[in-house]
CSV table of C-alpha atoms in Angstrom, one decimal:
chain,number,residue,atom,x,y,z
A,1,MET,CA,94.5,57.5,89.8
A,2,GLY,CA,91.8,60.0,91.0
A,3,LYS,CA,90.3,63.0,89.1
A,4,VAL,CA,92.2,66.6,89.3
A,5,THR,CA,90.3,69.6,88.9
A,6,VAL,CA,92.4,72.7,88.6
A,7,TYR,CA,90.8,76.3,89.1
A,8,ILE,CA,92.4,79.7,87.9
A,9,THR,CA,91.4,83.0,89.0
A,10,ARG,CA,93.3,86.5,88.4
A,11,HIS,CA,93.7,88.8,91.5
A,12,ALA,CA,91.3,91.4,92.2
A,13,GLU,CA,92.3,95.0,91.6
A,14,SER,CA,95.4,96.3,92.9
A,15,THR,CA,96.5,99.9,93.9
A,16,SER,CA,98.8,99.8,90.6
A,17,ASN,CA,95.7,99.5,88.7
A,18,TYR,CA,93.9,101.6,90.2
A,19,VAL,CA,96.6,104.5,90.7
A,20,SER,CA,97.5,103.9,86.5
A,21,TYR,CA,93.7,104.6,85.4
A,22,HIS,CA,93.4,107.7,87.7
A,23,LYS,CA,96.7,109.8,87.2
A,24,GLU,CA,100.2,109.5,86.1
A,25,LEU,CA,103.1,108.8,88.3
A,26,GLU,CA,106.7,109.9,87.6
A,27,ASN,CA,107.8,106.6,89.3
A,28,LYS,CA,105.8,103.9,89.3
A,29,LEU,CA,108.3,100.9,90.5
A,30,TYR,CA,106.8,101.1,94.0
A,31,LEU,CA,103.7,99.5,92.3
A,32,ARG,CA,105.1,96.5,90.9
A,33,ASN,CA,104.0,94.2,93.9
A,34,ALA,CA,101.0,96.7,94.9
A,35,ALA,CA,98.3,95.5,97.4
A,36,LEU,CA,95.1,95.5,96.7
A,37,SER,CA,92.9,98.6,96.1
A,38,PRO,CA,89.8,98.8,98.3
A,39,TYR,CA,87.7,98.0,95.5
A,40,GLY,CA,90.1,95.0,94.7
A,41,MET,CA,89.1,94.2,98.5
A,42,ASP,CA,85.1,94.6,98.0
A,43,SER,CA,85.3,92.6,94.8
A,44,VAL,CA,86.7,89.6,96.6
A,45,VAL,CA,84.3,89.5,99.1
A,46,TYR,CA,81.6,89.9,96.5
A,47,TRP,CA,82.9,86.8,94.5
A,48,ARG,CA,84.0,84.7,97.1
A,49,GLN,CA,81.0,82.8,98.2
A,50,ASP,CA,80.5,82.0,94.2
A,51,LYS,CA,84.1,80.7,94.0
A,52,LEU,CA,83.8,78.7,97.3
A,53,GLN,CA,80.9,76.9,95.7
A,54,LYS,CA,82.3,75.9,93.2
A,55,MET,CA,85.9,74.9,94.7
A,56,ALA,CA,84.5,73.4,97.8
A,57,LYS,CA,87.3,72.5,100.1
A,58,PRO,CA,90.6,72.3,97.8
A,59,ASP,CA,93.2,70.3,98.9
A,60,PHE,CA,96.0,72.7,97.4
A,61,ILE,CA,96.1,76.3,97.0
A,62,PHE,CA,99.2,77.8,94.9
A,63,SER,CA,99.7,81.5,94.4
A,64,SER,CA,102.1,83.7,92.7
A,65,PRO,CA,104.4,85.6,95.3
A,66,ILE,CA,102.7,88.7,94.6
A,67,LYS,CA,100.9,90.8,97.0
A,68,ARG,CA,97.9,91.0,95.3
A,69,ALA,CA,97.7,87.4,94.6
A,70,ILE,CA,98.4,86.3,98.0
A,71,GLN,CA,96.0,88.4,99.6
A,72,THR,CA,93.1,87.6,96.8
A,73,CYS,CA,93.9,84.1,97.7
A,74,LEU,CA,93.9,84.5,101.4
A,75,MET,CA,90.7,86.5,101.6
A,76,THR,CA,89.3,83.7,99.4
A,77,HIS,CA,89.5,81.1,101.4
A,78,ASN,CA,89.1,83.5,105.0
A,79,LEU,CA,92.7,82.7,105.9
A,80,GLU,CA,92.9,86.5,106.4
A,81,GLU,CA,90.7,88.8,108.2
């Protein structure tokens, strides 16, 4: 049986996080499946190389179906540019 290594990472900052910290909204429903904020995207780019050095070339990548998680995954592995 081969060795299995699992890396778990959290998504970067979403627009929901950004908006929640900076102002109150009457209706936050649209923020439930929010995309990455500009800061979140910069964070993924900043940490990408460090993560890729640790992971090398993964055989499988799993992500939750929320936008910010998918974006973090795709940007980390250079699948979205």
